[in-house]
Amino acid sequence: MATPLQASVRYYRRAITKVLWVPTIANKNAPTRAELDAGTELSVEVGAMAGWQTTSETVPTPALGSRFTPVVGGAITAADSSLTFWASKDGDDIRQVLVREATGFVVWMDEGDVPAQTMDVFPVTVTSQAKVRELDAAAQIMIQVAITSEPAENVVIPAAATP
């Protein structure tokens, strides 16, 4: 008999997930605690998010000797991605941090900033600061990004530096 999958410990994302903007990471596959601490935590102002996942295409590999067409893994792509923030009436908001053409890393710590848990590191360039204009909603700014290279996924979060 097959071993059953262990039951997951389910959680509600709000107040747990951390999103960081980190201007510089030397190795996206192993960010240091100092690099992460030098970033800006965005979670407190994020009102919505879209994208932030990778997908793999498949490539058909037909053979004359069979009517079945098998496939192999192909190109890996990332969805168009954005973060939507609350706008401030005085303009002192995300527009001061994520300016158009800024390059850096968006770091997702889905289970929180907990050493030994995992994070995803997305190398990005900010492409726009779109003002979301709706009649009956609080003002927001949507930051759209281009994901510039393959994200590092399931990277172990480093421990805090010891004093």
N, CA and C atoms as an extended XYZ file, in Angstrom:
489
Properties=species:S:1:pos:R:3:atomname:S:1:resname:S:1:resid:I:1 pbc="F F F"
N         0.838       -1.175        0.000 N   MET     1
C         0.000        0.000        0.000 CA  MET     1
C         0.884        1.240        0.000 C   MET     1
N         0.499        2.217       -0.790 N   ALA     2
C         1.253        3.465       -0.880 CA  ALA     2
C         1.145        4.260        0.422 C   ALA     2
N         2.175        4.999        0.724 N   THR     3
C         2.168        5.860        1.906 CA  THR     3
C         1.315        7.085        1.619 C   THR     3
N         0.357        7.405        2.491 N   PRO     4
C        -0.493        8.569        2.242 CA  PRO     4
C         0.293        9.870        2.407 C   PRO     4
N        -0.087       10.853        1.641 N   LEU     5
C         0.496       12.182        1.757 CA  LEU     5
C         0.171       12.741        3.128 C   LEU     5
N         1.150       13.341        3.761 N   GLN     6
C         0.939       13.939        5.081 CA  GLN     6
C        -0.045       15.100        4.958 C   GLN     6
N        -0.961       15.210        5.900 N   ALA     7
C        -1.942       16.299        5.895 CA  ALA     7
C        -1.225       17.635        6.073 C   ALA     7
N        -1.625       18.618        5.293 N   SER     8
C        -1.001       19.937        5.380 CA  SER     8
C        -1.526       20.710        6.583 C   SER     8
N        -0.692       21.615        7.073 N   VAL     9
C        -1.096       22.538        8.123 CA  VAL     9
C        -1.537       23.796        7.382 C   VAL     9
N        -2.826       23.946        7.203 N   ARG    10
C        -3.350       25.039        6.385 CA  ARG    10
C        -3.290       26.353        7.134 C   ARG    10
N        -3.188       27.428        6.377 N   TYR    11
C        -3.092       28.737        7.008 CA  TYR    11
C        -3.739       29.805        6.142 C   TYR    11
N        -4.047       30.910        6.772 N   TYR    12
C        -4.623       32.088        6.122 CA  TYR    12
C        -3.467       33.045        5.858 C   TYR    12
N        -3.297       33.452        4.618 N   ARG    13
C        -2.120       34.195        4.174 CA  ARG    13
C        -1.923       35.546        4.884 C   ARG    13
N        -3.012       36.280        5.152 N   ARG    14
C        -2.876       37.606        5.754 CA  ARG    14
C        -2.206       37.525        7.118 C   ARG    14
N        -1.332       38.476        7.373 N   ALA    15
C        -0.565       38.597        8.617 CA  ALA    15
C         0.507       37.517        8.761 C   ALA    15
N         0.670       36.662        7.752 N   ILE    16
C         1.723       35.652        7.787 CA  ILE    16
C         2.712       35.873        6.650 C   ILE    16
N         2.217       35.936        5.418 N   THR    17
C         3.081       36.090        4.251 CA  THR    17
C         3.817       37.424        4.287 C   THR    17
N         5.106       37.380        3.986 N   LYS    18
C         5.932       38.587        3.898 CA  LYS    18
C         6.386       38.761        2.456 C   LYS    18
N         6.350       40.007        1.996 N   VAL    19
C         6.853       40.353        0.672 CA  VAL    19
C         7.891       41.445        0.869 C   VAL    19
N         9.079       41.220        0.302 N   LEU    20
C        10.166       42.186        0.447 CA  LEU    20
C        10.594       42.714       -0.917 C   LEU    20
N        11.024       43.969       -0.941 N   TRP    21
C        11.742       44.536       -2.087 CA  TRP    21
C        13.197       44.607       -1.656 C   TRP    21
N        14.060       43.897       -2.367 N   VAL    22
C        15.477       43.874       -2.030 CA  VAL    22
C        16.254       44.360       -3.257 C   VAL    22
N        16.871       45.537       -3.162 N   PRO    23
C        17.563       46.090       -4.329 CA  PRO    23
C        18.723       45.248       -4.839 C   PRO    23
N        19.458       44.592       -3.928 N   THR    24
C        20.648       43.851       -4.339 CA  THR    24
C        20.720       42.506       -3.630 C   THR    24
N        20.866       41.460       -4.441 N   ILE    25
C        21.141       40.109       -3.931 CA  ILE    25
C        22.229       39.530       -4.825 C   ILE    25
N        23.343       39.147       -4.251 N   ALA    26
C        24.465       38.633       -5.032 CA  ALA    26
C        24.138       37.282       -5.673 C   ALA    26
N        23.491       36.401       -4.923 N   ASN    27
C        23.144       35.070       -5.429 CA  ASN    27
C        21.680       34.811       -5.085 C   ASN    27
N        20.811       34.894       -6.085 N   LYS    28
C        19.370       34.738       -5.820 CA  LYS    28
C        19.026       33.367       -5.255 C   LYS    28
N        19.904       32.380       -5.442 N   ASN    29
C        19.665       31.036       -4.915 CA  ASN    29
C        20.076       30.896       -3.459 C   ASN    29
N        20.705       31.933       -2.903 N   ALA    30
C        21.149       31.882       -1.505 CA  ALA    30
C        21.307       33.301       -0.947 C   ALA    30
N        20.204       34.064       -0.852 N   PRO    31
C        20.322       35.407       -0.273 CA  PRO    31
C        20.800       35.329        1.168 C   PRO    31
N        21.568       36.315        1.561 N   THR    32
C        22.045       36.353        2.944 CA  THR    32
C        21.027       37.102        3.804 C   THR    32
N        21.121       36.900        5.103 N   ARG    33
C        20.245       37.626        6.030 CA  ARG    33
C        20.499       39.122        5.918 C   ARG    33
N        21.763       39.521        5.757 N   ALA    34
C        22.082       40.952        5.628 CA  ALA    34
C        21.413       41.552        4.388 C   ALA    34
N        21.404       40.824        3.269 N   GLU    35
C        20.746       41.320        2.046 CA  GLU    35
C        19.241       41.463        2.274 C   GLU    35
N        18.624       40.461        2.892 N   LEU    36
C        17.188       40.524        3.153 CA  LEU    36
C        16.852       41.666        4.107 C   LEU    36
N        17.656       41.826        5.152 N   ASP    37
C        17.411       42.884        6.126 CA  ASP    37
C        17.597       44.269        5.527 C   ASP    37
N        18.381       44.386        4.458 N   ALA    38
C        18.592       45.671        3.788 CA  ALA    38
C        17.416       46.034        2.880 C   ALA    38
N        16.492       45.112        2.712 N   GLY    39
C        15.327       45.360        1.861 CA  GLY    39
C        14.240       46.133        2.583 C   GLY    39
N        13.128       46.313        1.883 N   THR    40
C        11.955       46.998        2.430 CA  THR    40
C        10.810       46.008        2.475 C   THR    40
N        10.185       45.856        3.643 N   GLU    41
C         9.021       44.972        3.726 CA  GLU    41
C         7.815       45.694        3.135 C   GLU    41
N         7.214       45.076        2.142 N   LEU    42
C         6.081       45.666        1.436 CA  LEU    42
C         4.738       45.178        1.958 C   LEU    42
N         4.729       44.077        2.683 N   SER    43
C         3.497       43.390        3.082 CA  SER    43
C         2.460       44.296        3.716 C   SER    43
N         2.901       45.245        4.518 N   VAL    44
C         1.975       46.080        5.280 CA  VAL    44
C         1.107       46.982        4.406 C   VAL    44
N         1.490       47.188        3.140 N   GLU    45
C         0.726       48.065        2.254 CA  GLU    45
C         0.172       47.357        1.016 C   GLU    45
N         0.437       46.053        0.876 N   VAL    46
C        -0.065       45.316       -0.293 CA  VAL    46
C        -1.559       45.075       -0.134 C   VAL    46
N        -2.340       45.537       -1.118 N   GLY    47
C        -3.785       45.323       -1.112 CA  GLY    47
C        -4.221       44.222       -2.062 C   GLY    47
N        -3.360       43.888       -3.029 N   ALA    48
C        -3.679       42.829       -3.986 CA  ALA    48
C        -2.394       42.424       -4.706 C   ALA    48
N        -2.428       41.241       -5.277 N   MET    49
C        -1.303       40.776       -6.072 CA  MET    49
C        -1.825       39.908       -7.200 C   MET    49
N        -1.047       39.855       -8.279 N   ALA    50
C        -1.420       39.011       -9.419 CA  ALA    50
C        -0.152       38.447      -10.037 C   ALA    50
N        -0.240       37.233      -10.549 N   GLY    51
C         0.908       36.594      -11.178 CA  GLY    51
C         1.756       35.872      -10.158 C   GLY    51
N         3.070       36.068      -10.239 N   TRP    52
C         4.044       35.534       -9.289 CA  TRP    52
C         4.102       34.008       -9.275 C   TRP    52
N         3.931       33.400      -10.441 N   GLN    53
C         4.134       31.959      -10.529 CA  GLN    53
C         4.793       31.623      -11.856 C   GLN    53
N         5.476       30.505      -11.858 N   THR    54
C         6.106       30.034      -13.085 CA  THR    54
C         5.272       28.902      -13.669 C   THR    54
N         5.369       28.764      -14.961 N   THR    55
C         4.714       27.652      -15.643 CA  THR    55
C         5.694       27.068      -16.656 C   THR    55
N         5.489       25.823      -16.992 N   SER    56
C         6.325       25.165      -17.984 CA  SER    56
C         5.483       24.779      -19.182 C   SER    56
N         6.005       25.080      -20.336 N   GLU    57
C         5.350       24.651      -21.568 CA  GLU    57
C         5.750       23.207      -21.842 C   GLU    57
N         5.031       22.584      -22.748 N   THR    58
C         5.416       21.247      -23.191 CA  THR    58
C         5.655       21.279      -24.692 C   THR    58
N         6.507       20.368      -25.147 N   VAL    59
C         6.863       20.287      -26.557 CA  VAL    59
C         6.512       18.882      -27.042 C   VAL    59
N         5.647       18.783      -28.072 N   PRO    60
C         5.311       17.458      -28.605 CA  PRO    60
C         6.528       16.803      -29.266 C   PRO    60
N         6.629       15.469      -29.096 N   THR    61
C         7.723       14.719      -29.717 CA  THR    61
C         7.146       13.512      -30.458 C   THR    61
N         6.469       13.790      -31.585 N   PRO    62
C         5.836       12.697      -32.322 CA  PRO    62
C         6.865       11.774      -32.985 C   PRO    62
N         6.462       10.535      -33.177 N   ALA    63
C         7.296        9.556      -33.876 CA  ALA    63
C         6.406        8.793      -34.843 C   ALA    63
N         6.896        8.546      -36.014 N   LEU    64
C         6.126        7.868      -37.051 CA  LEU    64
C         5.660        6.488      -36.614 C   LEU    64
N         6.393        5.854      -35.726 N   GLY    65
C         6.072        4.503      -35.313 CA  GLY    65
C         4.920        4.395      -34.324 C   GLY    65
N         4.302        5.528      -33.918 N   SER    66
C         3.217        5.463      -32.950 CA  SER    66
C         2.186        6.546      -33.233 C   SER    66
N         0.930        6.231      -32.950 N   ARG    67
C        -0.120        7.243      -33.093 CA  ARG    67
C        -0.162        8.161      -31.876 C   ARG    67
N         0.467        7.735      -30.789 N   PHE    68
C         0.513        8.548      -29.577 CA  PHE    68
C         1.647        9.568      -29.694 C   PHE    68
N         1.383       10.800      -29.300 N   THR    69
C         2.404       11.846      -29.315 CA  THR    69
C         2.803       12.189      -27.880 C   THR    69
N         3.959       11.732      -27.439 N   PRO    70
C         4.425       12.103      -26.099 CA  PRO    70
C         4.920       13.549      -26.087 C   PRO    70
N         5.055       14.094      -24.903 N   VAL    71
C         5.562       15.454      -24.766 CA  VAL    71
C         6.718       15.473      -23.769 C   VAL    71
N         7.564       16.475      -23.918 N   VAL    72
C         8.648       16.715      -22.964 CA  VAL    72
C         8.504       18.139      -22.444 C   VAL    72
N         9.120       18.389      -21.301 N   GLY    73
C         9.089       19.739      -20.747 CA  GLY    73
C         9.787       20.716      -21.673 C   GLY    73
N         9.236       21.923      -21.751 N   GLY    74
C         9.804       22.947      -22.619 CA  GLY    74
C        10.186       24.193      -21.840 C   GLY    74
N         9.924       25.324      -22.450 N   ALA    75
C        10.308       26.607      -21.871 CA  ALA    75
C         9.584       26.873      -20.548 C   ALA    75
N        10.300       27.506      -19.638 N   ILE    76
C         9.712       27.934      -18.366 CA  ILE    76
C         9.450       29.424      -18.491 C   ILE    76
N         8.233       29.840      -18.156 N   THR    77
C         7.887       31.251      -18.224 CA  THR    77
C         7.273       31.691      -16.899 C   THR    77
N         7.249       32.997      -16.706 N   ALA    78
C         6.624       33.568      -15.515 CA  ALA    78
C         5.452       34.434      -15.966 C   ALA    78
N         4.382       34.370      -15.213 N   ALA    79
C         3.194       35.149      -15.526 CA  ALA    79
C         3.479       36.640      -15.367 C   ALA    79
N         2.735       37.475      -16.122 N   ASP    80
C         2.787       38.914      -15.877 CA  ASP    80
C         2.432       39.118      -14.415 C   ASP    80
N         3.191       39.955      -13.726 N   SER    81
C         3.022       40.060      -12.281 CA  SER    81
C         2.906       41.498      -11.824 C   SER    81
N         2.156       41.670      -10.737 N   SER    82
C         1.976       43.009      -10.176 CA  SER    82
C         1.679       42.918       -8.685 C   SER    82
N         1.916       44.027       -8.025 N   LEU    83
C         1.534       44.221       -6.629 CA  LEU    83
C         0.746       45.521       -6.584 C   LEU    83
N        -0.376       45.510       -5.891 N   THR    84
C        -1.197       46.714       -5.778 CA  THR    84
C        -1.142       47.196       -4.338 C   THR    84
N        -0.828       48.476       -4.185 N   PHE    85
C        -0.626       49.089       -2.869 CA  PHE    85
C        -1.658       50.184       -2.638 C   PHE    85
N        -1.827       50.555       -1.382 N   TRP    86
C        -2.687       51.676       -1.032 CA  TRP    86
C        -1.941       52.967       -1.323 C   TRP    86
N        -2.626       53.902       -1.979 N   ALA    87
C        -2.034       55.199       -2.292 CA  ALA    87
C        -2.225       56.136       -1.107 C   ALA    87
N        -1.274       57.030       -0.929 N   SER    88
C        -1.362       58.024        0.135 CA  SER    88
C        -1.763       59.369       -0.468 C   SER    88
N        -2.643       60.066        0.198 N   LYS    89
C        -3.126       61.363       -0.292 CA  LYS    89
C        -1.991       62.363       -0.470 C   LYS    89
N        -0.925       62.238        0.321 N   ASP    90
C         0.199       63.161        0.185 CA  ASP    90
C         1.265       62.658       -0.796 C   ASP    90
N         1.022       61.505       -1.444 N   GLY    91
C         1.953       60.973       -2.432 CA  GLY    91
C         3.157       60.266       -1.836 C   GLY    91
N         3.238       60.183       -0.511 N   ASP    92
C         4.354       59.513        0.143 CA  ASP    92
C         3.978       58.048        0.336 C   ASP    92
N         4.173       57.259       -0.701 N   ASP    93
C         3.740       55.864       -0.690 CA  ASP    93
C         4.703       55.030       -1.539 C   ASP    93
N         4.227       53.926       -2.055 N   ILE    94
C         5.063       52.984       -2.801 CA  ILE    94
C         5.756       53.633       -3.994 C   ILE    94
N         5.187       54.723       -4.509 N   ARG    95
C         5.790       55.400       -5.661 CA  ARG    95
C         7.187       55.923       -5.359 C   ARG    95
N         7.505       56.104       -4.081 N   GLN    96
C         8.837       56.566       -3.692 CA  GLN    96
C         9.830       55.405       -3.616 C   GLN    96
N         9.322       54.188       -3.495 N   VAL    97
C        10.184       53.007       -3.320 CA  VAL    97
C        10.385       52.265       -4.635 C   VAL    97
N         9.281       51.939       -5.314 N   LEU    98
C         9.352       51.154       -6.554 CA  LEU    98
C         9.137       52.075       -7.756 C   LEU    98
N        10.187       52.778       -8.114 N   VAL    99
C        10.116       53.713       -9.236 CA  VAL    99
C        10.279       52.960      -10.552 C   VAL    99
N         9.697       53.525      -11.602 N   ARG   100
C         9.812       52.900      -12.920 CA  ARG   100
C        11.284       52.689      -13.281 C   ARG   100
N        11.591       51.535      -13.844 N   GLU   101
C        12.926       51.102      -14.268 CA  GLU   101
C        13.818       50.640      -13.116 C   GLU   101
N        13.310       50.665      -11.876 N   ALA   102
C        14.109       50.137      -10.758 CA  ALA   102
C        14.302       48.638      -10.966 C   ALA   102
N        15.493       48.162      -10.688 N   THR   103
C        15.757       46.727      -10.761 CA  THR   103
C        16.079       46.220       -9.362 C   THR   103
N        15.691       45.000       -9.117 N   GLY   104
C        15.929       44.401       -7.811 CA  GLY   104
C        15.228       43.064       -7.732 C   GLY   104
N        14.807       42.713       -6.525 N   PHE   105
C        14.223       41.402       -6.276 CA  PHE   105
C        12.973       41.544       -5.418 C   PHE   105
N        11.917       40.858       -5.824 N   VAL   106
C        10.743       40.721       -4.972 CA  VAL   106
C        10.855       39.341       -4.342 C   VAL   106
N        10.867       39.330       -3.015 N   VAL   107
C        11.041       38.089       -2.257 CA  VAL   107
C         9.720       37.748       -1.586 C   VAL   107
N         9.237       36.551       -1.838 N   TRP   108
C         7.992       36.049       -1.237 CA  TRP   108
C         8.331       35.043       -0.160 C   TRP   108
N         7.945       35.345        1.065 N   MET   109
C         8.080       34.419        2.192 CA  MET   109
C         6.659       34.009        2.566 C   MET   109
N         6.151       33.018        1.881 N   ASP   110
C         4.737       32.654        2.004 CA  ASP   110
C         4.332       32.240        3.410 C   ASP   110
N         5.203       31.566        4.125 N   GLU   111
C         4.882       31.120        5.482 CA  GLU   111
C         5.495       32.042        6.529 C   GLU   111
N         5.896       33.239        6.133 N   GLY   112
C         6.482       34.205        7.038 CA  GLY   112
C         7.998       34.194        6.974 C   GLY   112
N         8.604       35.183        7.619 N   ASP   113
C        10.062       35.264        7.682 CA  ASP   113
C        10.529       34.368        8.818 C   ASP   113
N        10.566       33.085        8.505 N   VAL   114
C        10.896       32.058        9.496 CA  VAL   114
C        12.113       31.276        8.987 C   VAL   114
N        13.253       31.391        9.684 N   PRO   115
C        14.430       30.645        9.243 CA  PRO   115
C        14.114       29.159        9.065 C   PRO   115
N        14.691       28.591        8.003 N   ALA   116
C        14.525       27.194        7.601 CA  ALA   116
C        13.245       26.951        6.805 C   ALA   116
N        12.303       27.911        6.780 N   GLN   117
C        11.179       27.824        5.851 CA  GLN   117
C        11.717       28.241        4.483 C   GLN   117
N        10.853       28.286        3.474 N   THR   118
C        11.340       28.629        2.147 CA  THR   118
C        10.751       29.947        1.640 C   THR   118
N        11.435       30.490        0.631 N   MET   119
C        11.017       31.729       -0.011 CA  MET   119
C        11.263       31.602       -1.504 C   MET   119
N        10.607       32.476       -2.263 N   ASP   120
C        10.839       32.573       -3.705 CA  ASP   120
C        11.430       33.944       -3.978 C   ASP   120
N        12.445       33.990       -4.848 N   VAL   121
C        13.166       35.226       -5.143 CA  VAL   121
C        12.994       35.524       -6.633 C   VAL   121
N        12.286       36.618       -6.932 N   PHE   122
C        11.993       37.010       -8.306 CA  PHE   122
C        12.847       38.213       -8.714 C   PHE   122
N        13.766       38.055       -9.677 N   PRO   123
C        14.504       39.201      -10.200 CA  PRO   123
C        13.562       40.005      -11.101 C   PRO   123
N        13.445       41.302      -10.854 N   VAL   124
C        12.450       42.097      -11.583 CA  VAL   124
C        12.975       43.470      -11.971 C   VAL   124
N        12.274       44.064      -12.938 N   THR   125
C        12.386       45.479      -13.260 CA  THR   125
C        10.987       46.055      -13.160 C   THR   125
N        10.853       47.181      -12.463 N   VAL   126
C         9.550       47.847      -12.363 CA  VAL   126
C         9.238       48.473      -13.709 C   VAL   126
N         8.068       48.155      -14.251 N   THR   127
C         7.691       48.684      -15.571 CA  THR   127
C         6.671       49.807      -15.501 C   THR   127
N         5.851       49.840      -14.444 N   SER   128
C         4.885       50.933      -14.349 CA  SER   128
C         4.367       51.110      -12.940 C   SER   128
N         3.857       52.309      -12.707 N   GLN   129
C         3.167       52.668      -11.465 CA  GLN   129
C         1.769       53.120      -11.873 C   GLN   129
N         0.893       52.184      -12.123 N   ALA   130
C        -0.448       52.512      -12.624 CA  ALA   130
C        -1.361       52.941      -11.481 C   ALA   130
N        -2.022       54.066      -11.650 N   LYS   131
C        -2.987       54.531      -10.652 CA  LYS   131
C        -4.320       53.838      -10.916 C   LYS   131
N        -4.807       53.130       -9.908 N   VAL   132
C        -6.082       52.426      -10.029 CA  VAL   132
C        -7.177       53.429       -9.674 C   VAL   132
N        -8.026       53.714      -10.629 N   ARG   133
C        -9.072       54.716      -10.408 CA  ARG   133
C       -10.436       54.037      -10.442 C   ARG   133
N       -11.046       53.971       -9.270 N   GLU   134
C       -12.381       53.405       -9.137 CA  GLU   134
C       -13.201       54.346       -8.267 C   GLU   134
N       -14.467       54.447       -8.567 N   LEU   135
C       -15.326       55.404       -7.887 CA  LEU   135
C       -15.516       55.099       -6.410 C   LEU   135
N       -15.821       53.877       -6.086 N   ASP   136
C       -16.165       53.541       -4.702 CA  ASP   136
C       -15.133       52.662       -4.026 C   ASP   136
N       -13.862       52.970       -4.235 N   ALA   137
C       -12.785       52.209       -3.602 CA  ALA   137
C       -11.688       53.174       -3.168 C   ALA   137
N       -10.938       52.788       -2.165 N   ALA   138
C        -9.798       53.590       -1.735 CA  ALA   138
C        -8.755       53.617       -2.853 C   ALA   138
N        -8.024       54.709       -2.941 N   ALA   139
C        -7.025       54.884       -4.001 CA  ALA   139
C        -5.895       53.868       -3.866 C   ALA   139
N        -5.473       53.347       -5.016 N   GLN   140
C        -4.405       52.358       -5.046 CA  GLN   140
C        -3.427       52.643       -6.176 C   GLN   140
N        -2.236       52.097       -6.048 N   ILE   141
C        -1.191       52.150       -7.068 CA  ILE   141
C        -0.825       50.714       -7.408 C   ILE   141
N        -0.923       50.352       -8.694 N   MET   142
C        -0.521       49.007       -9.124 CA  MET   142
C         0.883       49.084       -9.707 C   MET   142
N         1.795       48.367       -9.090 N   ILE   143
C         3.169       48.287       -9.572 CA  ILE   143
C         3.276       47.041      -10.443 C   ILE   143
N         3.567       47.253      -11.723 N   GLN   144
C         3.740       46.133      -12.632 CA  GLN   144
C         5.231       45.907      -12.831 C   GLN   144
N         5.618       44.645      -12.955 N   VAL   145
C         7.024       44.299      -13.096 CA  VAL   145
C         7.241       43.334      -14.253 C   VAL   145
N         8.452       43.369      -14.780 N   ALA   146
C         8.920       42.357      -15.723 CA  ALA   146
C         9.834       41.432      -14.934 C   ALA   146
N         9.578       40.151      -15.005 N   ILE   147
C        10.450       39.178      -14.345 CA  ILE   147
C        11.583       38.889      -15.319 C   ILE   147
N        12.790       39.271      -14.935 N   THR   148
C        13.899       39.356      -15.881 CA  THR   148
C        14.734       38.090      -16.033 C   THR   148
N        14.615       37.160      -15.099 N   SER   149
C        15.280       35.861      -15.242 CA  SER   149
C        14.536       34.860      -14.371 C   SER   149
N        14.905       33.609      -14.506 N   GLU   150
C        14.191       32.556      -13.780 CA  GLU   150
C        14.235       32.801      -12.276 C   GLU   150
N        13.075       32.811      -11.633 N   PRO   151
C        13.056       32.986      -10.180 CA  PRO   151
C        13.717       31.805       -9.468 C   PRO   151
N        14.260       32.091       -8.309 N   ALA   152
C        14.779       31.027       -7.447 CA  ALA   152
C        13.627       30.636       -6.526 C   ALA   152
N        13.174       29.402       -6.643 N   GLU   153
C        12.013       28.955       -5.887 CA  GLU   153
C        12.423       27.993       -4.778 C   GLU   153
N        11.692       28.073       -3.671 N   ASN   154
C        11.901       27.186       -2.528 CA  ASN   154
C        13.314       27.278       -1.960 C   ASN   154
N        13.795       28.510       -1.857 N   VAL   155
C        15.110       28.793       -1.276 CA  VAL   155
C        14.946       28.880        0.233 C   VAL   155
N        15.841       28.282        0.982 N   VAL   156
C        15.755       28.295        2.442 CA  VAL   156
C        16.048       29.693        2.986 C   VAL   156
N        15.175       30.152        3.885 N   ILE   157
C        15.349       31.453        4.508 CA  ILE   157
C        16.483       31.355        5.535 C   ILE   157
N        17.474       32.264        5.445 N   PRO   158
C        18.591       32.189        6.390 CA  PRO   158
C        18.204       32.672        7.781 C   PRO   158
N        18.935       32.190        8.759 N   ALA   159
C        18.700       32.603       10.150 CA  ALA   159
C        19.142       34.041       10.344 C   ALA   159
N        18.582       34.661       11.354 N   ALA   160
C        18.985       36.020       11.711 CA  ALA   160
C        20.410       35.994       12.230 C   ALA   160
N        21.108       37.090       11.990 N   ALA   161
C        22.470       37.198       12.488 CA  ALA   161
C        22.470       37.228       14.010 C   ALA   161
N        23.428       36.585       14.614 N   THR   162
C        23.506       36.603       16.077 CA  THR   162
C        24.228       37.871       16.520 C   THR   162
N        23.707       38.520       17.554 N   PRO   163
C        24.334       39.782       17.997 CA  PRO   163
C        25.667       39.585       18.664 C   PRO   163
